[in-house]
CSV table of C-alpha atoms and ligand atoms in Angstrom, one decimal:
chain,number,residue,atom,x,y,z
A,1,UNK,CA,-23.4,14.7,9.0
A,2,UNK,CA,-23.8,12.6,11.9
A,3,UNK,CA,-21.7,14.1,15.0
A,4,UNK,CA,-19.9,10.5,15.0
A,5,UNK,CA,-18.0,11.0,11.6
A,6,UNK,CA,-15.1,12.0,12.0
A,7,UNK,CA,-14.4,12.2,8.6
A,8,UNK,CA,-10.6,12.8,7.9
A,9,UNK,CA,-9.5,10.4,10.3
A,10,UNK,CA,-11.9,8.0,8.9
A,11,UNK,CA,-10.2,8.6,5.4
A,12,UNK,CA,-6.5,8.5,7.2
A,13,UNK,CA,-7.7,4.7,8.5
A,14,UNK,CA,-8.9,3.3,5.0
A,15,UNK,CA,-5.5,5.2,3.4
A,16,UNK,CA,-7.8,7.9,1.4
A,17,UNK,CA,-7.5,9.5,-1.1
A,18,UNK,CA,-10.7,11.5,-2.0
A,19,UNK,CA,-14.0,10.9,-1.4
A,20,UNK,CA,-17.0,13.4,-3.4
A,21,UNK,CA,-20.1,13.6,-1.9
A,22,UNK,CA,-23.2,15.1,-3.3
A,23,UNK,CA,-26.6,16.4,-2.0
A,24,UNK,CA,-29.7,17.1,-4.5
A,25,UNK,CA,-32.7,18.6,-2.9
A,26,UNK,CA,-34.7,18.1,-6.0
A,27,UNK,CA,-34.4,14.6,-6.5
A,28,UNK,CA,-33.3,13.4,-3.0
A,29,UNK,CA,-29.8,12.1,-4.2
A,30,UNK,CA,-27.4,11.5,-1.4
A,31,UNK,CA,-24.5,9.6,-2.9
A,32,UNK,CA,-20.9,9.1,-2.0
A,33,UNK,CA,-18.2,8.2,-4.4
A,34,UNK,CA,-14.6,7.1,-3.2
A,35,UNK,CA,-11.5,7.2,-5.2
A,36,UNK,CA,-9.0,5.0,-4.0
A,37,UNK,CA,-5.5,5.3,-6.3
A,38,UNK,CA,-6.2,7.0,-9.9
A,39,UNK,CA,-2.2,6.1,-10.1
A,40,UNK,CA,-2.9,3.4,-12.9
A,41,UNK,CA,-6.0,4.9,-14.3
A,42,UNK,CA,-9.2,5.9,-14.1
A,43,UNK,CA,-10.6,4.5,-11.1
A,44,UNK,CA,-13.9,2.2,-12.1
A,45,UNK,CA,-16.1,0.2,-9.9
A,46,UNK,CA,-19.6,0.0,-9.2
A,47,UNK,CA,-22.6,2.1,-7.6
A,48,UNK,CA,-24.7,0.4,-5.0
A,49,UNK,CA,-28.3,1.7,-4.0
A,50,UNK,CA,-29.3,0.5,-0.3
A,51,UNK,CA,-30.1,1.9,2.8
A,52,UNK,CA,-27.6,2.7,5.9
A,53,UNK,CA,-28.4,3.4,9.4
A,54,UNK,CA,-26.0,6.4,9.4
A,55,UNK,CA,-23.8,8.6,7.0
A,56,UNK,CA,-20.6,6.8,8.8
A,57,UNK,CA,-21.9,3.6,7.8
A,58,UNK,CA,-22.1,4.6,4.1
A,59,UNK,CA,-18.9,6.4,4.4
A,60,UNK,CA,-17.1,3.0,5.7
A,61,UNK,CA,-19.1,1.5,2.6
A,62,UNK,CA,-18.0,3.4,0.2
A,63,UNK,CA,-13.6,3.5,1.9
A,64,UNK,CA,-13.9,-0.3,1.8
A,65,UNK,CA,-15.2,-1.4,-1.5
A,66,UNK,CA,-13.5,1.0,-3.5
A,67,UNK,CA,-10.3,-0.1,-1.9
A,68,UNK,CA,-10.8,-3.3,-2.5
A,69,UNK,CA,-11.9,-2.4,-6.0
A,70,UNK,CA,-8.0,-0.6,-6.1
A,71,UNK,CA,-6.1,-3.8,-5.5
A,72,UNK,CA,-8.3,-6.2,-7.6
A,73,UNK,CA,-7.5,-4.3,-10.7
A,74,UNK,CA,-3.8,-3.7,-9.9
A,75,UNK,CA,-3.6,-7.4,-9.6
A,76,UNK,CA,-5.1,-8.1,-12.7
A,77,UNK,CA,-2.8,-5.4,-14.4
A,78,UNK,CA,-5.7,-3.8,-15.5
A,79,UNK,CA,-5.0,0.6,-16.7
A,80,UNK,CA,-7.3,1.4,-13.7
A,81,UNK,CA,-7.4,2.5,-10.1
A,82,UNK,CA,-10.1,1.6,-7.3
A,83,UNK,CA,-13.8,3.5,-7.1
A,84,UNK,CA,-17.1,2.6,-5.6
A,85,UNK,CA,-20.2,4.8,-5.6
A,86,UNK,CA,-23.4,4.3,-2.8
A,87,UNK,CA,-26.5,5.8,-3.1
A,88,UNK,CA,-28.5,6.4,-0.1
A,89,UNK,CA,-31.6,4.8,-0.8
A,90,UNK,CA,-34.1,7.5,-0.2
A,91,UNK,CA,-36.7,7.2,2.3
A,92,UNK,CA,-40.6,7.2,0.7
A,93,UNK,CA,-41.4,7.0,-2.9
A,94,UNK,CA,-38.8,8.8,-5.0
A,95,UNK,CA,-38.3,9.1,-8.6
A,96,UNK,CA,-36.0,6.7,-9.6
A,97,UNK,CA,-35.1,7.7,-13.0
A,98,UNK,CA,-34.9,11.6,-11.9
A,99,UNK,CA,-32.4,10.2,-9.1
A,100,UNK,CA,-30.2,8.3,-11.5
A,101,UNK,CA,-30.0,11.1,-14.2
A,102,UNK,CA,-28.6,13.2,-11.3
A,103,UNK,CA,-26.4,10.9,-10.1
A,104,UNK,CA,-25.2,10.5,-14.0
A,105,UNK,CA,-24.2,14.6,-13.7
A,106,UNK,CA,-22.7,13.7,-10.2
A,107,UNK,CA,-20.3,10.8,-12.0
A,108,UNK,CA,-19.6,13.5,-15.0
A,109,UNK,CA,-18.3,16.1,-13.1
A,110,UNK,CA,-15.4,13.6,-12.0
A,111,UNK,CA,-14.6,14.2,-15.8
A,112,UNK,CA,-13.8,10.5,-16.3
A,113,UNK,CA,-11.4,10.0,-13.1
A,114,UNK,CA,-14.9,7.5,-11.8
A,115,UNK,CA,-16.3,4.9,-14.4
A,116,UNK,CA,-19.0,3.5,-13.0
A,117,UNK,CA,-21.2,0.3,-13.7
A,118,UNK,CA,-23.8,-1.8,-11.5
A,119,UNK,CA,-23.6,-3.0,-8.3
A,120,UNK,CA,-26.0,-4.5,-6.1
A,121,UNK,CA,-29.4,-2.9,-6.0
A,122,UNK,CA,-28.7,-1.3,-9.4
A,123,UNK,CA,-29.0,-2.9,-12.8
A,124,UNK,CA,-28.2,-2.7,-16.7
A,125,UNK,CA,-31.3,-0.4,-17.1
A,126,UNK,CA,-30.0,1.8,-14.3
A,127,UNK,CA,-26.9,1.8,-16.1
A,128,UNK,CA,-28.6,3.2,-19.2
A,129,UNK,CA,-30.5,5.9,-17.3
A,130,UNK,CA,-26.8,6.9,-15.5
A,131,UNK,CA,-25.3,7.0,-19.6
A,132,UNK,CA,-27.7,9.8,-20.4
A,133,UNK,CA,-26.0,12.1,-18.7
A,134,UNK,CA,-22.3,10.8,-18.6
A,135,UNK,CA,-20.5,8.5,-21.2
A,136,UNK,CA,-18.2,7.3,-18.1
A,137,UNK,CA,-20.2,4.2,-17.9
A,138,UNK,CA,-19.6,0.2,-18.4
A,139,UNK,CA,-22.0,-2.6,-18.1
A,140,UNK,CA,-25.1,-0.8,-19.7
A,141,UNK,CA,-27.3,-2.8,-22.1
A,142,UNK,CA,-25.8,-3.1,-25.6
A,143,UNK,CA,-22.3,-3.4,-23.6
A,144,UNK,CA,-20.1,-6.4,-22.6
A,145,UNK,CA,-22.8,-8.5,-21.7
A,146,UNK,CA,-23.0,-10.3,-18.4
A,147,UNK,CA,-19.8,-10.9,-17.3
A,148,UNK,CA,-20.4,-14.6,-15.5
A,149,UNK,CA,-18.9,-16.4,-17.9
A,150,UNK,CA,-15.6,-14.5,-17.6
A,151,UNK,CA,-15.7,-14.8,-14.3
A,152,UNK,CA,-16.2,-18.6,-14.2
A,153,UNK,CA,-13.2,-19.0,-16.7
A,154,UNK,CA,-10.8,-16.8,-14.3
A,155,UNK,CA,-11.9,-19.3,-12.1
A,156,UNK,CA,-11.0,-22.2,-13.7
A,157,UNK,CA,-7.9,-20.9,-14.8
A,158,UNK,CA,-6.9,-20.3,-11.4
A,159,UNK,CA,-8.2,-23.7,-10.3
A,160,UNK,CA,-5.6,-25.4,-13.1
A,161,UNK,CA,-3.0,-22.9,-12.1
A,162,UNK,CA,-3.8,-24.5,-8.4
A,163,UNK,CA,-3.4,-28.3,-10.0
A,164,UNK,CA,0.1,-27.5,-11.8
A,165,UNK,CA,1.7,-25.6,-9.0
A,166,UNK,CA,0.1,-26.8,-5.7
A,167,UNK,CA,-1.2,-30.2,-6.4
A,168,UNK,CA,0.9,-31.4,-9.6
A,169,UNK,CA,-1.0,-31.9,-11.8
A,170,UNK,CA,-0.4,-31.6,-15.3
A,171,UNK,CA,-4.6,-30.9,-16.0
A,172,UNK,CA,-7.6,-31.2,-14.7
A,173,UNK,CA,-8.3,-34.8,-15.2
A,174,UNK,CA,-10.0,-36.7,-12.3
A,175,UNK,CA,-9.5,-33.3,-9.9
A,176,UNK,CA,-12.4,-33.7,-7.1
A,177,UNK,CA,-13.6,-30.3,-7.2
A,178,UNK,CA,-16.6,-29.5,-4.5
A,179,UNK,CA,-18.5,-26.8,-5.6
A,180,UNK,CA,-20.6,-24.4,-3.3
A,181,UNK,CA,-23.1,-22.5,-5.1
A,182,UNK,CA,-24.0,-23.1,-8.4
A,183,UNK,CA,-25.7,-19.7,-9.6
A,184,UNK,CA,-24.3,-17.6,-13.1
A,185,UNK,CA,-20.8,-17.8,-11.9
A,186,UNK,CA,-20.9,-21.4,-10.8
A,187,UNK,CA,-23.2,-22.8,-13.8
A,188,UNK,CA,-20.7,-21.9,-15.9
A,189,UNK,CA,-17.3,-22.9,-13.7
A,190,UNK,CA,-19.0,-26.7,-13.3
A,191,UNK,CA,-19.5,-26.8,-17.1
A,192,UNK,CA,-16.0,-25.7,-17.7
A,193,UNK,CA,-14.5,-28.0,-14.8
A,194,UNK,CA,-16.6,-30.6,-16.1
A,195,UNK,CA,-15.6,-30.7,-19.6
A,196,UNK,CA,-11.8,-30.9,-18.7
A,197,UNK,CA,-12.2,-33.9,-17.0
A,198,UNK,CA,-12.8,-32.8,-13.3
A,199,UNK,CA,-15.0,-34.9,-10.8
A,200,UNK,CA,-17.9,-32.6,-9.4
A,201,UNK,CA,-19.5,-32.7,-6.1
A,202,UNK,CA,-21.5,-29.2,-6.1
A,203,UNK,CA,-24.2,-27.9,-3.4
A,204,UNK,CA,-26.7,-25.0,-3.6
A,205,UNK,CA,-29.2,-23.8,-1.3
A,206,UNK,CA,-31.9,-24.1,-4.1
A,207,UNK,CA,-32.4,-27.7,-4.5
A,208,UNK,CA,-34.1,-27.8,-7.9
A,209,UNK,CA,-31.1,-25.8,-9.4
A,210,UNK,CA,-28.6,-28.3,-7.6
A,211,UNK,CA,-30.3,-31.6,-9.1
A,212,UNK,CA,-30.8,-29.9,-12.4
A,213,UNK,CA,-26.9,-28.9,-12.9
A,214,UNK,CA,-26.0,-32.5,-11.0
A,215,UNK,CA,-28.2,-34.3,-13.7
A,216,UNK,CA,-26.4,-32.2,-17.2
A,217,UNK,CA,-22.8,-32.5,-15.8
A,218,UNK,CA,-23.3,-36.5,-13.9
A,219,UNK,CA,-22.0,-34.8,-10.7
A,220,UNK,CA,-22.9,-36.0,-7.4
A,221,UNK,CA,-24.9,-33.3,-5.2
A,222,UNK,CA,-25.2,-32.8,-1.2
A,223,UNK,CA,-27.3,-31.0,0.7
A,224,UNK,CA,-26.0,-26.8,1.4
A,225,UNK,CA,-24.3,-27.6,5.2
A,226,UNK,CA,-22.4,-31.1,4.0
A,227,UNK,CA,-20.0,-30.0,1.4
A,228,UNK,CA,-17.5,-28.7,4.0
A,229,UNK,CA,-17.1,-31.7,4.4
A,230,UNK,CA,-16.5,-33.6,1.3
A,231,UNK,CA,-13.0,-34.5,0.8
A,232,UNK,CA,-11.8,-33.4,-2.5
A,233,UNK,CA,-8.8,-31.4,-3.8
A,234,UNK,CA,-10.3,-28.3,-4.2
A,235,UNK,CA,-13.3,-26.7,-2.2
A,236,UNK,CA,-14.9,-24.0,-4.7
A,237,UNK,CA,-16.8,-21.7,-3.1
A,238,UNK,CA,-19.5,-19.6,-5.8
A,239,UNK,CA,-22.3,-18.6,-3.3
A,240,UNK,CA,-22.1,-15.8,-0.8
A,241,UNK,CA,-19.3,-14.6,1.1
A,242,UNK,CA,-17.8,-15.7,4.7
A,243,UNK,CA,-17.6,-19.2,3.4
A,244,UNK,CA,-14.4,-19.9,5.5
A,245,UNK,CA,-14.9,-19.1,9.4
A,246,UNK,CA,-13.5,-20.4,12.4
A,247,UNK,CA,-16.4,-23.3,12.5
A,248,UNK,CA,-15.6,-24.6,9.1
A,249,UNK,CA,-11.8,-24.8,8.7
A,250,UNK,CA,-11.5,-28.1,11.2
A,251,UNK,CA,-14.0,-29.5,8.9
A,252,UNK,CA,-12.2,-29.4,5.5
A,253,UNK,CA,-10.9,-31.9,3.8
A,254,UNK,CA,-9.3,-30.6,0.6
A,255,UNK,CA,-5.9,-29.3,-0.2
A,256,UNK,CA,-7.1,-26.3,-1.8
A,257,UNK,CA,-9.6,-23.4,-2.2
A,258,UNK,CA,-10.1,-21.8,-5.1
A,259,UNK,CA,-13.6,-20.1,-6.2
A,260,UNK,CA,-15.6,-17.1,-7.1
A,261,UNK,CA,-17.5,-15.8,-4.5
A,262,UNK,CA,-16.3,-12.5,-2.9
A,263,UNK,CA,-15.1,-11.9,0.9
A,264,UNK,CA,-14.3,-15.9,1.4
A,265,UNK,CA,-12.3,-15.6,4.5
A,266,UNK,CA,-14.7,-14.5,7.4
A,267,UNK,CA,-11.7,-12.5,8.8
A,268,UNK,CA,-7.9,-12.5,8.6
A,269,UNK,CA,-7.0,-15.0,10.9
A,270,UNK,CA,-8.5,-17.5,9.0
A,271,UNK,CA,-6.4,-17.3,5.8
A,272,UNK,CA,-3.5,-17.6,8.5
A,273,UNK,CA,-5.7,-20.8,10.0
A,274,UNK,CA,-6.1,-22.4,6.1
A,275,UNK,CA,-2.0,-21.5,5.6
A,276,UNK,CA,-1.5,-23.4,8.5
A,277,UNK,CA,-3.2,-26.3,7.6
A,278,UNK,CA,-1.3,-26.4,4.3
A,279,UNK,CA,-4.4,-25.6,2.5
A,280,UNK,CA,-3.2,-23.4,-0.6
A,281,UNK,CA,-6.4,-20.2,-0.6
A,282,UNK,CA,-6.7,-18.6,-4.1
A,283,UNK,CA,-7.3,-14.7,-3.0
A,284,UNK,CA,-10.9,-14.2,-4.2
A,285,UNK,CA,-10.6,-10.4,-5.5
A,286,UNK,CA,-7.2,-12.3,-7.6
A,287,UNK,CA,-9.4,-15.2,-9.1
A,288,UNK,CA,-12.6,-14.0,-10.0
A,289,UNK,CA,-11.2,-10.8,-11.2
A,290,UNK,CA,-12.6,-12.1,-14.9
A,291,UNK,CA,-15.5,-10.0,-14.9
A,292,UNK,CA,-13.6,-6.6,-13.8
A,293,UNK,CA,-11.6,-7.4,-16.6
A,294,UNK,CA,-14.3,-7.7,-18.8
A,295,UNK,CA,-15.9,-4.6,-18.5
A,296,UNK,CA,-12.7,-3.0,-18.3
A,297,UNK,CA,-12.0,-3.7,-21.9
A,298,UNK,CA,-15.4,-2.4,-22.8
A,299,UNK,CA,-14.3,0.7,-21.5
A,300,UNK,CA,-11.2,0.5,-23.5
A,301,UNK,CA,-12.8,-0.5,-27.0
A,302,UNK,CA,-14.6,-4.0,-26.7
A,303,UNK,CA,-13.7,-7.7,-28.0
A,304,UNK,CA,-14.7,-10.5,-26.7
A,305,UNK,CA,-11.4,-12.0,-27.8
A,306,UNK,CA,-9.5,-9.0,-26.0
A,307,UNK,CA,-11.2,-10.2,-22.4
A,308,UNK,CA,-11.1,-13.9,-22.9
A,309,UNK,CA,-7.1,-13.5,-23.3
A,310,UNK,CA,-6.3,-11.0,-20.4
A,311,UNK,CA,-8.9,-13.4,-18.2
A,312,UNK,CA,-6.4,-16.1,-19.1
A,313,UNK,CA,-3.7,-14.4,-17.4
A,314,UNK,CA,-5.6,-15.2,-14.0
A,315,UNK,CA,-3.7,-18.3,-14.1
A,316,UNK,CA,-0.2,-16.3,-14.3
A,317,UNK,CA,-1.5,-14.1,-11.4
A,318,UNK,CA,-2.5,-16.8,-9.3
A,319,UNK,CA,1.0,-19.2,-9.7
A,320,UNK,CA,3.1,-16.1,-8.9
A,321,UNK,CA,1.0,-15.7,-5.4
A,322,UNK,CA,0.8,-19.2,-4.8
A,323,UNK,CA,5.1,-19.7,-5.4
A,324,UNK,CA,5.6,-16.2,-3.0
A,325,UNK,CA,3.6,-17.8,-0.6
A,326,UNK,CA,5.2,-21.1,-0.6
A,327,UNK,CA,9.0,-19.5,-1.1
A,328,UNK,CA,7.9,-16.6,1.7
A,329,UNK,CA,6.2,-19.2,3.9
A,330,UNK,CA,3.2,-16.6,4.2
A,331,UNK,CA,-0.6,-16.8,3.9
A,332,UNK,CA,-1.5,-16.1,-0.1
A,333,UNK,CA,-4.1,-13.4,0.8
A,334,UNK,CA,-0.9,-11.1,2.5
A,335,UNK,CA,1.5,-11.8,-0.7
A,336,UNK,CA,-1.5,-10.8,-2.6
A,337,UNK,CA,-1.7,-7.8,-1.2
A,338,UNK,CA,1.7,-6.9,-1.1
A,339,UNK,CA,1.8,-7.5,-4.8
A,340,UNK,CA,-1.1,-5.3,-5.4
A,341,UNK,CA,0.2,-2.4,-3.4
A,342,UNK,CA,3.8,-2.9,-5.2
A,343,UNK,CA,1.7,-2.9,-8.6
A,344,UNK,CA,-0.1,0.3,-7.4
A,345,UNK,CA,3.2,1.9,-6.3
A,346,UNK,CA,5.5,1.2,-9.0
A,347,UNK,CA,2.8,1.0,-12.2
A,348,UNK,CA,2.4,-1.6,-14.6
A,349,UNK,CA,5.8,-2.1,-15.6
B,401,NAD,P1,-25.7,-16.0,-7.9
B,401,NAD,O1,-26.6,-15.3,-7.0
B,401,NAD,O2,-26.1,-16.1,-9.4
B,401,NAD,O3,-25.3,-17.4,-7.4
B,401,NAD,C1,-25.1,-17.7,-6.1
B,401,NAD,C2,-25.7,-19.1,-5.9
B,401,NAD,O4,-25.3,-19.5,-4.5
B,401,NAD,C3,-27.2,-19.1,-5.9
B,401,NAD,O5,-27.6,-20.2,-6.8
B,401,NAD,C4,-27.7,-19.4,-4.5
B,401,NAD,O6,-28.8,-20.2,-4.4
B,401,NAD,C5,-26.5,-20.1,-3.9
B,401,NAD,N1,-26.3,-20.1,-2.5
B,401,NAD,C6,-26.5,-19.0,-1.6
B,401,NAD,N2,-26.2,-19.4,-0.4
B,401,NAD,C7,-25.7,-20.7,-0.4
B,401,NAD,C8,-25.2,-21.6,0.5
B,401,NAD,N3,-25.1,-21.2,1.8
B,401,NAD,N4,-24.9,-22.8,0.1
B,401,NAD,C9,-25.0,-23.2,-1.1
B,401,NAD,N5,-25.4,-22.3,-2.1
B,401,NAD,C10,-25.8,-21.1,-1.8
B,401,NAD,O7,-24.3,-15.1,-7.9
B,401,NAD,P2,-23.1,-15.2,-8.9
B,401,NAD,O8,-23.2,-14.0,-9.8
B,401,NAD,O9,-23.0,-16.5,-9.4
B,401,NAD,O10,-21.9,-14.8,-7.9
B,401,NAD,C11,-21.4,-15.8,-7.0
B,401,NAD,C12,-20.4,-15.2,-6.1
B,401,NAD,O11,-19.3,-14.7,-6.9
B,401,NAD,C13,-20.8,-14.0,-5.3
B,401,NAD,O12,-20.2,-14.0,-4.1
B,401,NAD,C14,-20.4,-12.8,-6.2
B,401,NAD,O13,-20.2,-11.7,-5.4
B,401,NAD,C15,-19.1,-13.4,-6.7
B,401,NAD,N6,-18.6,-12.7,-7.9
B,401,NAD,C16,-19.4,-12.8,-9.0
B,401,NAD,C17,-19.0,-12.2,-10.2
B,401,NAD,C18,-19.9,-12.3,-11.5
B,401,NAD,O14,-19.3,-12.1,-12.6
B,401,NAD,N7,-21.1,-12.6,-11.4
B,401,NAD,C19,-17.8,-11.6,-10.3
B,401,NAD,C20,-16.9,-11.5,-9.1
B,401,NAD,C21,-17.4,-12.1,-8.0
């Protein structure tokens, strides 16, 4: 351990909880998993491989996302608490498979209080190789299947929640929706908008994927930079994260945001910036909380049927944060989490 960590007070800051750490000569494994709030359930996120400059900055990792993990299923009223596992990507050649079916035993010995499933820099075929050795798994081939399309229709079930309660409208007929990003989550979110009668403008850094979903759906396509600017009712933002900063705010011209893409508000101050434009901001862990869902049903006994309903409940979610924030005059991303940490104190109800 690096002489920097100060390890208790770092779990004090992130409001921790546990944190199980494991160390496998053999294979090299160095991975961290965080529990944040088994109050609800079983705590399930995913497990990330990638390198870190230090063990504090895989520790910070680690807090973070599986607290963030914690209030993105409480919101969605899903049976399960908050978890997150890193891997330490080993320096040199490694085995990978030997690594995976250690960090399987690692995940086991939780005794089901972690379920795990992939994350970036693992994949469904890491996910198998972890299930050998522990059934506490999700998202392994044979599973629930990519969970895009759940995603997408959280997402457009937020956006209509958005319509009735911000904009009212009664559906999504002739919305101007500006997407940004059209990749698995947006593809499908621009085919569901579409088919309801919304008007698309959509962007994405790779231009043969933009004119190719601009061309099936008769949307109108701009180049990456310009769709900040396109007025519009709802800005959808599907790509990476840190979509709304400082620079772009002044630039928007929509009365809403509502999309997919994770960590939208480059820091705090700018959900208070949007608020005070009047610019209703969907949470992002509340609205694309479709595929958590999904897999958590797999872990409960999968349908297909089972997911699509509770996904539909994203609406609900989304018009109760969006009347708190109007009746409470505060910025949606604070009632959010107020609600989460309410739904994490006090159960499901
Ligand atoms: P993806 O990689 O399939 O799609 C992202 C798309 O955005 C790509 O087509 C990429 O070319 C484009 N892009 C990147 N930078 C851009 C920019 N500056 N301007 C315009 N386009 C840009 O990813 P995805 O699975 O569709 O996920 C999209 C976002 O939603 C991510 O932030 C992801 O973390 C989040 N998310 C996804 C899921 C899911 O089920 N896949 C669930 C929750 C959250």
């Amino acid at each position: 351990m690096t002489p920097s960590l100060d390890l208790f007070a770092t779990l004090a800051t992130h409001g921790y909880g546990e944190l199980h750490a494991c160390r496998d000569e053999a294979t090299g494994l160095r991975a961290l998993i965080g529990l944040y709030s088994t109050r609800l359930g079983p705590a399930i996120g995913g497990t990330r491989i990638r390198a870190y400059p230090n063990d504090a900055a895989a520790v910070d990792d680690v807090l973070r996302l599986a607290r963030a993990m914690a209030y993105k299923a409480a919101l969605a009223r899903l049976p399960h608490g908050g978890g997150k596992a890193v891997i330490l990507a080993p320096e040199g050649a490694f085995d990978r498979t030997e690594l995976l079916q250690r960090f399987g035993e690692f995940v086991d010995g939780l005794a089901g209080r972690y379920v795990t499933t992939e994350d970036s820099g693992t994949s469904p075929a890491d996910i198998d190789v972890i299930r050998s050795r522990t059934r506490h798994v999700v998202g392994a081939s044979g599973g629930s299947g990519d969970p895009s399309p759940f995603t997408a229709l959280g997402v457009r079930r937020g956006i209509e929640a958005v319509a009735a309660g911000w904009l009212g409208r009664s559906d999504l007929e002739g919305l101007r929706v500006a997407l940004q990003g059209v990749g698995h989550v947006g593809t499908h979110l621009a085919r569901e908008l579409a088919k309801a009668g919304a008007k698309l403008t959509l962007t994405d850094v790779d231009p043969a994927r933009r004119r190719a979903v601009a061309e099936e759906l008769g949307a109108e396509s701009v180049a990456p930079e310009a769709i900040f600017d396109v007025e519009c009712d709802v800005l959808s933002p599907n790509a990476l994260g840190g979509a709304l900063s400082e620079a772009t705010i002044p630039r928007l011209r929509c009365r809403a945001v509502a999309g997919a893409a994770n960590n939208q508000l480059a820091d705090p101050a700018v959900g208070r910036a949007l608020h005070a434009r009047k610019i209703f901001y969907a949470p992002d862990y509340a609205i694309n909380a479709g595929g958590l869902i999904n897999v958590a049903i797999e872990y409960a006994g999968y349908s297909a049927g089972r997911a699509q309903r509770q996904t539909l409940a994203v609406h609900d979610t989304i018009l109760e944060i969006l009347e708190r924030s109007r009746r409470e005059d505060t910025p949606p991303g604070e009632v959010a989490d107020r609600l989460a940490e309410r739904i994490m104190r006090d159960g499901l109800g």
